[in-house]
CSV table of C-alpha atoms and ligand atoms in Angstrom, one decimal:
chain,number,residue,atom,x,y,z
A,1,UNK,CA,108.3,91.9,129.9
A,2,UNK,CA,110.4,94.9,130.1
A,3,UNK,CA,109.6,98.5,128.1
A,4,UNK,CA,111.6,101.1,128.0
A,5,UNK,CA,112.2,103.7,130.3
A,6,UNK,CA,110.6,106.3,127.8
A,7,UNK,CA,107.4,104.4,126.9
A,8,UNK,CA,104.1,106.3,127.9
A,9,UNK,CA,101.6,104.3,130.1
A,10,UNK,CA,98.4,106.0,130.1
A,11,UNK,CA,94.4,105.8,130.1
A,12,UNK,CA,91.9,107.3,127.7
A,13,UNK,CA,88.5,108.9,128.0
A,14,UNK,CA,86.0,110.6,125.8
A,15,UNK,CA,84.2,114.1,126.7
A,16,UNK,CA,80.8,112.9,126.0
A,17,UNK,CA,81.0,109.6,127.5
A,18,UNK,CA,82.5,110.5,131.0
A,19,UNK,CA,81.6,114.5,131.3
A,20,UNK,CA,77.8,115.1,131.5
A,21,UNK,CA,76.7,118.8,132.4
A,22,UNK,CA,75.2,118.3,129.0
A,23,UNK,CA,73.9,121.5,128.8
A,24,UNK,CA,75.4,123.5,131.7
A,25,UNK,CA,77.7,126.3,131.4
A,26,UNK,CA,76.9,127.3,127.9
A,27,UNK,CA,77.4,123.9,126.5
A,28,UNK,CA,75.6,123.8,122.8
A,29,UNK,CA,73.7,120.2,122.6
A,30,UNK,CA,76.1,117.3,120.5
A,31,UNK,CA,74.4,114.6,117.9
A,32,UNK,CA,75.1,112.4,121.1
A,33,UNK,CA,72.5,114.4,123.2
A,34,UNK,CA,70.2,114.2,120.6
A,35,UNK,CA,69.9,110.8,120.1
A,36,UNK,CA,70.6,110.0,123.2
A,37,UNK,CA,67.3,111.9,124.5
A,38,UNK,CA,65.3,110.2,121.2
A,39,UNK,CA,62.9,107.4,122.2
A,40,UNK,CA,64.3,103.9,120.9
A,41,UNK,CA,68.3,105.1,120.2
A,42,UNK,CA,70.1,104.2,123.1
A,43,UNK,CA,69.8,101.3,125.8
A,44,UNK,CA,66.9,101.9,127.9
A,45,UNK,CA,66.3,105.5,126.7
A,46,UNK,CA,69.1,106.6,129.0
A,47,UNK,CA,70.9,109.4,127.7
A,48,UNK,CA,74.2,110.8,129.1
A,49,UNK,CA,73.2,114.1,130.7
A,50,UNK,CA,75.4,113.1,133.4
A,51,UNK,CA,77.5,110.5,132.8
A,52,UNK,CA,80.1,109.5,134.9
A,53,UNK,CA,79.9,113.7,135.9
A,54,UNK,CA,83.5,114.2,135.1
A,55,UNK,CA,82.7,117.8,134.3
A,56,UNK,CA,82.4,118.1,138.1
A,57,UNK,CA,84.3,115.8,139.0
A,58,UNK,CA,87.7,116.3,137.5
A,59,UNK,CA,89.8,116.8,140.1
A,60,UNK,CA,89.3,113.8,141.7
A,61,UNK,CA,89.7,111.8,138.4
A,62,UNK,CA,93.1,113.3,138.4
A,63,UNK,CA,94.3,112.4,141.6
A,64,UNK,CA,93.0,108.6,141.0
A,65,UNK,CA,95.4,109.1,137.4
A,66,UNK,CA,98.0,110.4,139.7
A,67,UNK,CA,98.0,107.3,142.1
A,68,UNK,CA,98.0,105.0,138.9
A,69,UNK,CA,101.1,106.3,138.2
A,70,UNK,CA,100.3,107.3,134.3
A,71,UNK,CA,102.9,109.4,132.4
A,72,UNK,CA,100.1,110.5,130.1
A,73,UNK,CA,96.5,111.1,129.9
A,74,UNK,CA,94.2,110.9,126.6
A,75,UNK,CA,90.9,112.8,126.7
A,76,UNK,CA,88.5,114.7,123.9
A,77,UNK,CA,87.6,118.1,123.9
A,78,UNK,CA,83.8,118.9,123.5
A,79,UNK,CA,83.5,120.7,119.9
A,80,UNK,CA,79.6,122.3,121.3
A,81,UNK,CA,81.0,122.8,124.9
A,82,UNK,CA,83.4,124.9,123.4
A,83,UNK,CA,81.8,126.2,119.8
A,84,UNK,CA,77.8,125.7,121.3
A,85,UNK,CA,77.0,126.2,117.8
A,86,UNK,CA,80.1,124.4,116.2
A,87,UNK,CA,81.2,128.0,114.4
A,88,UNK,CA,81.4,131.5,115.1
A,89,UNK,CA,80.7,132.2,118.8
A,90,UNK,CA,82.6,131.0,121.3
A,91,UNK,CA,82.1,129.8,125.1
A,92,UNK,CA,84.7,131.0,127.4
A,93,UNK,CA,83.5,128.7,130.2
A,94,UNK,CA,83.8,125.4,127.9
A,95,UNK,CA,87.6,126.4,127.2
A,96,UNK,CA,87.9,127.4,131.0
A,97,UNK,CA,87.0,124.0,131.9
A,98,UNK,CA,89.5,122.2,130.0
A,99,UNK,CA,92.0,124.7,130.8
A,100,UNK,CA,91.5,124.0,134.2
A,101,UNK,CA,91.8,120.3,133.4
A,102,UNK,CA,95.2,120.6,131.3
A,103,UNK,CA,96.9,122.8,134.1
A,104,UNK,CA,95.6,119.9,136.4
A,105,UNK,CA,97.0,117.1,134.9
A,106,UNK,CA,101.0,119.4,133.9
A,107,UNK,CA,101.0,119.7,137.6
A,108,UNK,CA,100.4,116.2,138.0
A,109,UNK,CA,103.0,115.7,135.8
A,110,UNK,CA,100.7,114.1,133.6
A,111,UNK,CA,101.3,114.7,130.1
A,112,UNK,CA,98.2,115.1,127.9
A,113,UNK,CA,97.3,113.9,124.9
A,114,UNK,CA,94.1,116.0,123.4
A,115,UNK,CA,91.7,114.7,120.8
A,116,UNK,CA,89.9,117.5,118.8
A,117,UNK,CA,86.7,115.5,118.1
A,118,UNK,CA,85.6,112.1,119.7
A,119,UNK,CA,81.9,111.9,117.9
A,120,UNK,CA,80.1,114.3,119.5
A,121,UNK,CA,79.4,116.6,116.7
A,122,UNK,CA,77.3,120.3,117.6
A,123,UNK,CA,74.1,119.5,116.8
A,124,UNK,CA,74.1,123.0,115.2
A,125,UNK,CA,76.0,121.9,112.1
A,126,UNK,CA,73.9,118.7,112.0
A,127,UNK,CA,71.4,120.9,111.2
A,128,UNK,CA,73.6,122.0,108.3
A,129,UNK,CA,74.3,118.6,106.9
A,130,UNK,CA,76.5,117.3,109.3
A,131,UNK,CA,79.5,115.5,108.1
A,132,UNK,CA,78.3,114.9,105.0
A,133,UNK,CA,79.3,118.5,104.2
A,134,UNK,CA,82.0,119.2,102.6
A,135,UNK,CA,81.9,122.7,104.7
A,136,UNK,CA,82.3,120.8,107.5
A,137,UNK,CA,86.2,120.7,107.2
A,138,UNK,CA,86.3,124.2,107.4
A,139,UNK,CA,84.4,124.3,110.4
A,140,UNK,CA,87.0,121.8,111.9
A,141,UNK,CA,89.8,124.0,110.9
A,142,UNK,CA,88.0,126.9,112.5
A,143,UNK,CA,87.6,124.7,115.6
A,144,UNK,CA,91.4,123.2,115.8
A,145,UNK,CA,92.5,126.7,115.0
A,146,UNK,CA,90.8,128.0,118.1
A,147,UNK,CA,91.4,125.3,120.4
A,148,UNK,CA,95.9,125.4,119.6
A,149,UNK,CA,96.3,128.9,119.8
A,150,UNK,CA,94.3,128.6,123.4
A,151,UNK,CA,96.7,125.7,124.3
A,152,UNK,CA,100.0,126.8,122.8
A,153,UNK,CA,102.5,125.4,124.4
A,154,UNK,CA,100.6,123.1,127.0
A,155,UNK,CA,99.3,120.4,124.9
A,156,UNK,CA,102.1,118.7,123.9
A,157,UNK,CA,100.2,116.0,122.2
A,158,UNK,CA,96.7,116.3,119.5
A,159,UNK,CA,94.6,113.7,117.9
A,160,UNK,CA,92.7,115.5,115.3
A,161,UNK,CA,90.2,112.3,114.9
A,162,UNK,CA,89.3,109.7,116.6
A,163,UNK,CA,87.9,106.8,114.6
A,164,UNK,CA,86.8,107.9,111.7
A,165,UNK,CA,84.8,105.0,111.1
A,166,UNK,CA,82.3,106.4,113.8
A,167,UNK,CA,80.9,108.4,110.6
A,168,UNK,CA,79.9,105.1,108.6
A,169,UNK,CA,78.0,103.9,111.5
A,170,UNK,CA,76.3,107.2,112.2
A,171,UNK,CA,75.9,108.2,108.7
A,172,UNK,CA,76.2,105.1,106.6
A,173,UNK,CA,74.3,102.7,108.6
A,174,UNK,CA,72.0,104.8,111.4
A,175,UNK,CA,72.8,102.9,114.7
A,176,UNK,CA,75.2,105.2,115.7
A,177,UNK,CA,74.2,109.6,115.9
A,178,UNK,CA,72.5,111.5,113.8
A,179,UNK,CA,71.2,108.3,113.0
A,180,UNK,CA,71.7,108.0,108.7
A,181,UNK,CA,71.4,104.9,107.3
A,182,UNK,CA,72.2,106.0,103.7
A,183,UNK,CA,75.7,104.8,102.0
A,184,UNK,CA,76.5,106.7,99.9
A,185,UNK,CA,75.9,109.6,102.6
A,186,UNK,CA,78.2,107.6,105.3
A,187,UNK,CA,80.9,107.0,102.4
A,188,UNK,CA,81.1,110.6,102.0
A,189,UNK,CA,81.2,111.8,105.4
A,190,UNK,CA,84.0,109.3,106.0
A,191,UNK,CA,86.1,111.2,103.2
A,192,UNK,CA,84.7,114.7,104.6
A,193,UNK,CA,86.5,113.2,107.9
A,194,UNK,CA,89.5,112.9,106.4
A,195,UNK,CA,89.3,116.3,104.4
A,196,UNK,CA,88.9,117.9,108.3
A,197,UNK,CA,91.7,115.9,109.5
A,198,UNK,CA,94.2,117.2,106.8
A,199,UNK,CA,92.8,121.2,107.4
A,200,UNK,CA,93.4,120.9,110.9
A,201,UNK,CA,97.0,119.2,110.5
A,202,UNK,CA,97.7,122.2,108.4
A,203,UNK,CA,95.9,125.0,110.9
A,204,UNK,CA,98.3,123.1,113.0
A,205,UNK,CA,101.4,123.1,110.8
A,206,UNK,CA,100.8,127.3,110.5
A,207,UNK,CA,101.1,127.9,113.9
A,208,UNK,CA,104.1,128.0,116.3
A,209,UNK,CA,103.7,125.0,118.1
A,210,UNK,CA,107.9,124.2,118.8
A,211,UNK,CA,108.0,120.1,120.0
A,212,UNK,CA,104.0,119.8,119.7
A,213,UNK,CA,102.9,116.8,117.8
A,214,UNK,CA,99.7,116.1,116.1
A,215,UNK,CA,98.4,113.0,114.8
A,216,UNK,CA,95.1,110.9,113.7
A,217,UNK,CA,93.4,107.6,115.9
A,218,UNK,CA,92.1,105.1,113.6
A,219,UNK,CA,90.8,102.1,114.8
A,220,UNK,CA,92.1,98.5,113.3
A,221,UNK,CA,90.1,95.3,113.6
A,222,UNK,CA,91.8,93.0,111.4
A,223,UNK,CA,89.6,90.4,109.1
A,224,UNK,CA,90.9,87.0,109.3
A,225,UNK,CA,89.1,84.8,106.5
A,226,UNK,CA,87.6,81.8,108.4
A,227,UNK,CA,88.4,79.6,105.3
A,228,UNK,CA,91.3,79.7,102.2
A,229,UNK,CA,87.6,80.0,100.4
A,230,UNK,CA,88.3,83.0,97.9
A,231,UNK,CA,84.8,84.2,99.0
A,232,UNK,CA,86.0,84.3,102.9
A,233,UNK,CA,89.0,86.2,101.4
A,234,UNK,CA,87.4,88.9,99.1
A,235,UNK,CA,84.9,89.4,102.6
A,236,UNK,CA,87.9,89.9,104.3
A,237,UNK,CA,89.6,92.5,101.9
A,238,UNK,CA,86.2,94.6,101.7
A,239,UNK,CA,85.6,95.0,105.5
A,240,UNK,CA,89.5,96.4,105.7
A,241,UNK,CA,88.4,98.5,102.5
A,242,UNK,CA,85.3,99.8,104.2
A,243,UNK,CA,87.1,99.9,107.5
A,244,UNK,CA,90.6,101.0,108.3
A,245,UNK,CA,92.0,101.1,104.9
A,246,UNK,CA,89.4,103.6,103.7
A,247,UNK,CA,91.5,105.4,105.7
A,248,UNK,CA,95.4,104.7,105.9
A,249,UNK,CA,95.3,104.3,102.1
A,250,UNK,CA,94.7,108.0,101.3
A,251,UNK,CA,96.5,109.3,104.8
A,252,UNK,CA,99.4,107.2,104.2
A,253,UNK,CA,99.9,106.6,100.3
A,254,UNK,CA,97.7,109.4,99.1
A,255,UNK,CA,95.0,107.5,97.3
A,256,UNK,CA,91.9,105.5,98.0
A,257,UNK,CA,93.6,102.8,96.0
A,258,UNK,CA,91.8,100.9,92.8
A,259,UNK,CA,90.2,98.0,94.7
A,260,UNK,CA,87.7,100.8,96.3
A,261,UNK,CA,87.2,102.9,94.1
A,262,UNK,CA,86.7,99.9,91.6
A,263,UNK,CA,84.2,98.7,94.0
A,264,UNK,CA,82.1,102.0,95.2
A,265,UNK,CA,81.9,104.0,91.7
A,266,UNK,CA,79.4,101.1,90.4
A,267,UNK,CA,77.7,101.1,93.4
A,268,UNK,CA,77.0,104.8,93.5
A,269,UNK,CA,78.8,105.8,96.8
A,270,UNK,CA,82.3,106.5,95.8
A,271,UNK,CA,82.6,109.7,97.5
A,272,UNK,CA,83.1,113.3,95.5
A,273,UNK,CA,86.7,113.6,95.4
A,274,UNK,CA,87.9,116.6,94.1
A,275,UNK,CA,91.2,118.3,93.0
A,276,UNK,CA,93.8,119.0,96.0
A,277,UNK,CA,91.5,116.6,98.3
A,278,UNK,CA,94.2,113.9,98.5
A,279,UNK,CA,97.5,116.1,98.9
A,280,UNK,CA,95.2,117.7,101.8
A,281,UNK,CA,94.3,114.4,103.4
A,282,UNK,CA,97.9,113.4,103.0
A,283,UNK,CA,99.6,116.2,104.7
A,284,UNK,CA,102.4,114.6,107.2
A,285,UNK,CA,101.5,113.6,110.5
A,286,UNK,CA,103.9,113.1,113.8
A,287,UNK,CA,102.6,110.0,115.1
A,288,UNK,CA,99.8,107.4,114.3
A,289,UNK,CA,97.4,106.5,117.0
A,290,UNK,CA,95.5,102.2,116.8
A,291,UNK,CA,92.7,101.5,118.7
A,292,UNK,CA,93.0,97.8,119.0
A,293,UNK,CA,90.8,95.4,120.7
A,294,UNK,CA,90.6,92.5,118.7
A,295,UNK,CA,90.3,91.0,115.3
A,296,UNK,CA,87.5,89.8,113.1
A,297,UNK,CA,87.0,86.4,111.8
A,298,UNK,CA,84.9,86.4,108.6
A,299,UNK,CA,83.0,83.8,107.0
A,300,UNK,CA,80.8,84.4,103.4
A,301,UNK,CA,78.1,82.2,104.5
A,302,UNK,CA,77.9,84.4,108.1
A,303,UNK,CA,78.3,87.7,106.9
A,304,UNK,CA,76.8,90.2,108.9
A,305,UNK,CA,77.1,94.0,108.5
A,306,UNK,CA,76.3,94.6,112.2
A,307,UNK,CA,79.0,91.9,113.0
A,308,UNK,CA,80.2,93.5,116.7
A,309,UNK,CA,76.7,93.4,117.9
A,310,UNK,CA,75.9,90.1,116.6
A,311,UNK,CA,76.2,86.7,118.8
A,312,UNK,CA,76.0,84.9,115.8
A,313,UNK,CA,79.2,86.1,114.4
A,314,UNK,CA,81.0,84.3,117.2
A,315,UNK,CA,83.9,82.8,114.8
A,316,UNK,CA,87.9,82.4,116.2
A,317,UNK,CA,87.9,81.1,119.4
A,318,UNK,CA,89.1,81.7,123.2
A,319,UNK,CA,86.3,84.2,123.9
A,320,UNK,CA,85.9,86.6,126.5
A,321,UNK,CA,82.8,86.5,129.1
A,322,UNK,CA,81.7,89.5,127.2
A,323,UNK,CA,81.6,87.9,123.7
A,324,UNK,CA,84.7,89.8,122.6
A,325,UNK,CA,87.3,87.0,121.0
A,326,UNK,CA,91.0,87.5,123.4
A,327,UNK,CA,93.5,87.9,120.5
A,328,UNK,CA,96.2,89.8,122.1
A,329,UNK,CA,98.3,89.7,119.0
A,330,UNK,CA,95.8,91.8,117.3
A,331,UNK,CA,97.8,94.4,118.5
A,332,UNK,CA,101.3,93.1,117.2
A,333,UNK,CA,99.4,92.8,113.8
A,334,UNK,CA,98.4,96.4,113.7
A,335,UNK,CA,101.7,97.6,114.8
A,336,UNK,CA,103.3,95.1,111.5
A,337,UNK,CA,100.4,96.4,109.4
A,338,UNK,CA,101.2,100.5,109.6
A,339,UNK,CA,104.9,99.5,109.4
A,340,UNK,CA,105.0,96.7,106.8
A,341,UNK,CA,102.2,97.3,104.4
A,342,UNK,CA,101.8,101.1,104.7
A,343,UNK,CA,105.5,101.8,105.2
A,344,UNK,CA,104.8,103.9,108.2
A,345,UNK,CA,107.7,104.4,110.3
A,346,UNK,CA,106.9,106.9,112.8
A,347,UNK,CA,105.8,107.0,116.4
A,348,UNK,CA,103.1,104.9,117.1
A,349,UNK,CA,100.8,105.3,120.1
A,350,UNK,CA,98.1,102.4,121.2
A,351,UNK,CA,95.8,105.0,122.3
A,352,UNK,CA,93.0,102.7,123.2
A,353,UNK,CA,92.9,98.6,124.1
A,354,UNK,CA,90.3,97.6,127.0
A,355,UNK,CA,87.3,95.3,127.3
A,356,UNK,CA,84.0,95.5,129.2
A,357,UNK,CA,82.8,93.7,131.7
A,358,UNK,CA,80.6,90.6,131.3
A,359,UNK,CA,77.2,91.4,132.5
A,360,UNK,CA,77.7,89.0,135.8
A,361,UNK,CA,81.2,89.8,136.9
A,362,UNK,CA,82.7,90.8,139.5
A,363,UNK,CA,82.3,95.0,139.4
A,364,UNK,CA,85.2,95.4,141.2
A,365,UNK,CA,87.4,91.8,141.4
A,366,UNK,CA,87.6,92.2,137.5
A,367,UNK,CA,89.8,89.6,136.3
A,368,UNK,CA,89.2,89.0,132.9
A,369,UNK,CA,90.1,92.1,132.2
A,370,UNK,CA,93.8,92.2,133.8
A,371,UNK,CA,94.2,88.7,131.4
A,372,UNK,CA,93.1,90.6,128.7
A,373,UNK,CA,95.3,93.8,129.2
A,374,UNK,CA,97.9,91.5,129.9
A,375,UNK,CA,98.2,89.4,126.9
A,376,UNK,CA,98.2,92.9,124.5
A,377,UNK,CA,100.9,94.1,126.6
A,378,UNK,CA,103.0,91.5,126.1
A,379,UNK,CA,102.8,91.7,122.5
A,380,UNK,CA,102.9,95.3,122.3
A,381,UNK,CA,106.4,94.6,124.5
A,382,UNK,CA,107.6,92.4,121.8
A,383,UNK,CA,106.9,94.7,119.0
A,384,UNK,CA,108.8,97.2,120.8
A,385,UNK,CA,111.8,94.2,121.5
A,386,UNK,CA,111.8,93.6,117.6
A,387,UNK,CA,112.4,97.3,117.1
A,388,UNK,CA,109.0,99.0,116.4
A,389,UNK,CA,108.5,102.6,117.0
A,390,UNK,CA,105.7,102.3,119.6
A,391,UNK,CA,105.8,105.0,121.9
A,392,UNK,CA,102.5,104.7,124.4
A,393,UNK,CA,99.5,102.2,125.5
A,394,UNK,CA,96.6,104.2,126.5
A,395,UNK,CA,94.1,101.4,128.5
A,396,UNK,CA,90.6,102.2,127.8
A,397,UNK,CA,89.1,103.5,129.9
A,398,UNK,CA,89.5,104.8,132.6
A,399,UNK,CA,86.0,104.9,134.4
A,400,UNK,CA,83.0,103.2,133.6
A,401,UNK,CA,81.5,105.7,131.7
A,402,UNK,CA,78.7,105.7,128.6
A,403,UNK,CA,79.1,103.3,125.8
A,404,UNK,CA,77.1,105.1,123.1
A,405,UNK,CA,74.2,103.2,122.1
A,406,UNK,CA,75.3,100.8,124.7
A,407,UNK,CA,74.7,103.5,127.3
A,408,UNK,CA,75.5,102.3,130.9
A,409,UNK,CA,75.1,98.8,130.1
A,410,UNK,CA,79.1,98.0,129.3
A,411,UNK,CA,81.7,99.1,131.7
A,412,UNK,CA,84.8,99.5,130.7
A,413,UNK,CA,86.8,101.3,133.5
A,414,UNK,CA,89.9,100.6,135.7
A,415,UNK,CA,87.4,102.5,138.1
A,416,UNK,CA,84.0,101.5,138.8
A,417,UNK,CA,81.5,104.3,139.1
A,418,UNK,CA,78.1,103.7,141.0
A,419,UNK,CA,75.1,104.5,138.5
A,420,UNK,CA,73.4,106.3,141.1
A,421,UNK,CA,75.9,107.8,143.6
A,422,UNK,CA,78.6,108.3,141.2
A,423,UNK,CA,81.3,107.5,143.4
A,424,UNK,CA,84.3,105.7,142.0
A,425,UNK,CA,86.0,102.7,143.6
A,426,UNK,CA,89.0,101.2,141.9
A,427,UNK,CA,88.9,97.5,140.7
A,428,UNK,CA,91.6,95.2,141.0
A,429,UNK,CA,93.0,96.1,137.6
A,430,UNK,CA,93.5,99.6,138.7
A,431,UNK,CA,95.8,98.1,141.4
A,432,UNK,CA,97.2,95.8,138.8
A,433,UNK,CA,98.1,98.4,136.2
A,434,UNK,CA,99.3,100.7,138.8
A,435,UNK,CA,101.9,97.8,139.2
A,436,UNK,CA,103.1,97.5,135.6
A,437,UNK,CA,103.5,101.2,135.1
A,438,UNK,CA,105.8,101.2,138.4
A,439,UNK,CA,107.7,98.0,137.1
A,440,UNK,CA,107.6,99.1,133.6
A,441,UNK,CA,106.4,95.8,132.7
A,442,UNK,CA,104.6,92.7,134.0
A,443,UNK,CA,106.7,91.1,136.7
B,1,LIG,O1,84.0,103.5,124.1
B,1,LIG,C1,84.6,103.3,122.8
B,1,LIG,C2,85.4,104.5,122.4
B,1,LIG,O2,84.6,105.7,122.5
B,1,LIG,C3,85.9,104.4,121.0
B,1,LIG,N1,86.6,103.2,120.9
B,1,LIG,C4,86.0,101.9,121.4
B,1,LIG,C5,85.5,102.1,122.8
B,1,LIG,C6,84.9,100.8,123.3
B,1,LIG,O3,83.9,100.4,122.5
């Protein structure tokens, strides 16, 4: 296994799920601190006030990226650390702090890729419908507006979303923040997501921004039928249609495509579309960013809307400790899918591929997870052999940090971090990774 001198290795992290200081320096509360501090929401009622403390902790994350050897770093900005009330004022210290973490990271010579939003919406525009509105994509421009002009010329890299999907579950279904469970309110905030996107590629697009590239990070979890059944099939096709095509269809071929629409205007929750929404949602993007992890085996008979949280859905085989089904080639399918049935032919990033610890393992000697991280990089390599345009592989994550709903209770880091001390110790996948990045490849 052999990539090119020019490929990225990186890691990626989330503000909310690593950061904390929740509420310090002028930080406005998120939908994330909300539910997070709402009886019955997240594991054992632990929100993520502190997380893994990155806020204070930065500089010491840096230098652990800076022995790994990365060439790139993905994080997300904090819209309410930045925007406390997700318009109008803004908070000096919350762009101070990331300014302080960009200059960190360029003299590291650690290139950084920025998302604009990773879920953790101000609760201040919850409070004025959220995602659901349509306003809301303004708001976003305001945001990405602010946020390039302040890093003009030392971001060379922005993610204006990352899964966009995160709106279905925290709109559509309730399990993720604020906590919805209406359809036809999660279908719509999944289009208002994409109306954002496209306003921020075009804030982007007005300003001077010479060799800056901005793209979107959709996540893809194929759906292999489990049977040639036509029923297994057509439960295949409308978990991509809910899923990842909701998305690449209108980003990448301007439409939502008959089979949805055909589908959601019956059932009420085909979302308002209105004149110039498309062309806006379609405006040209410089790269594509898959979060990959696995695929999804799907059976009529087993079907199960909750299917990543279920031990029942437990179809494919060659499973991890953790319950997650190893199928490196997941990510060789995702790189064919954007290329073959979307005719993308642009850069392509990985930006995220990890897996969490079982509950019993190792927290250190971690194992599994240099097998796992492994086998994706050796199909990622042959993509890249057969002449895809893959340009990165972010691992995810990397610390142990909060999970969502999960809270502390999956660990997904390179780095362990102590609950209660904080302190981080590398695992032997930190080592491991190290290696590849130096060799380029797995010896
Ligand atoms: O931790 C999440 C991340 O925030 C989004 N992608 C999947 C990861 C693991 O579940």
């Amino acid at each position: 296994m052999a990539f090119p001198s020019d490929f990225l290795f990186g890691t990626a992290t989330s503000a909310f799920q690593i950061e904390g200081a929740w509420n310090e320096d002028g930080k406005g509360p998120s939908i994330w601190d909300t539910f997070g501090h709402t009886p019955g929401k997240v594991y054992r009622d632990v929100p993520a006030d502190v997380a893994a403390d990155h806020y204070h902790r930065y500089r010491e994350d840096i230098a652990l990226l800076r022995e790994l050897g990365v060439g790139s770093y993905r994080f997300s900005m904090s819209w309410p650390r930045i925007l406390p009330e997700g318009t109008g004022r803004v908070n000096r210290a919350g762009l101070d702090f990331y300014r302080r973490l960009v200059d960190e990271l360029l003299e590291a010579g650690i290139s950084p890729l920025a998302t604009l939003y990773h879920w953790d919406l101000p609760q201040a525009l919850e409070d004025r419908g959220g995602w659901a509105n349509r306003d809301i994509a303004l708001w976003f421009r305001d945001y990405a507006a602010l946020v390039f002009e302040e890093f003009a010329g030392l971001v060379p890299r922005w993610a204006t979303l990352n899964e966009p999907i995160s709106m279905w579950v925290g709109y559509g279904m309730g399990t993720f923040a604020p906590g919805h469970a209406d359809p036809r309110l999660g279908k719509q905030a999944m289009h208002n997501a994409l109306l954002a996107h496209g306003e921020a590629v075009r804030a982007f697009r007005e300003r001077d921004a010479p060799g800056a590239e901005i793209g979107i990070v959709v996540d893809i979890w194929k759906r292999h039928p489990a049977t040639d059944n036509p029923a297994d099939q057509a439960l295949a096709d409308r978990d991509e249609d809910d899923s990842f095509r909701f998305f690449f269809n209108p980003l990448l071929k301007g439409a939502y495509g008959e089979r949805i629409v055909e589908r959601l205007t019956p059932e009420g929750t085909m979302p308002d579309v209105l004149d110039g929404d498309l062309e806006l949602i379609a405006s040209p993007v410089d790269f594509l960013g898959l979060n990959v992890y696995s695929r999804v085996v799907v059976s009529a008979e087993n079907d199960n809307p909750i299917w990543w949280e279920s031990d029942s859905n437990r179809l494919g085989g060659n499973f991890l400790d953790n319950g997650l089904e190893f199928y490196p080639r997941a990510a060789y399918d995702a790189i064919r899918l954007v290329r073959d049935e979307y005719g993308w032919q642009g850069p392509v990033y990985i930006t995220e591929n990890g897996t969490a610890d079982a509950d019993d393992a190792d927290p250190i000697d971690d194992q599994e997870r240099i097998r796992y991280v492994r086998g994706f990089l050796e199909w990622i390599e042959r993509a890249v052999r057969e002449g895809a345009n893959v340009r990165g592989y972010y691992l995810w994550s990397l610390l142990d940090n909060y999970e969502w709903n999960a809270g502390f209770s999956k660990r997904y880091g390179i780095v362990h971090v102590d609950p209660d001390t904080l302190k981080r110790t590398p695992k032997a996948s930190f080592a491991w990774y190290r290696d590849v990045i130096s060799r380029r490849g797995v010896a």
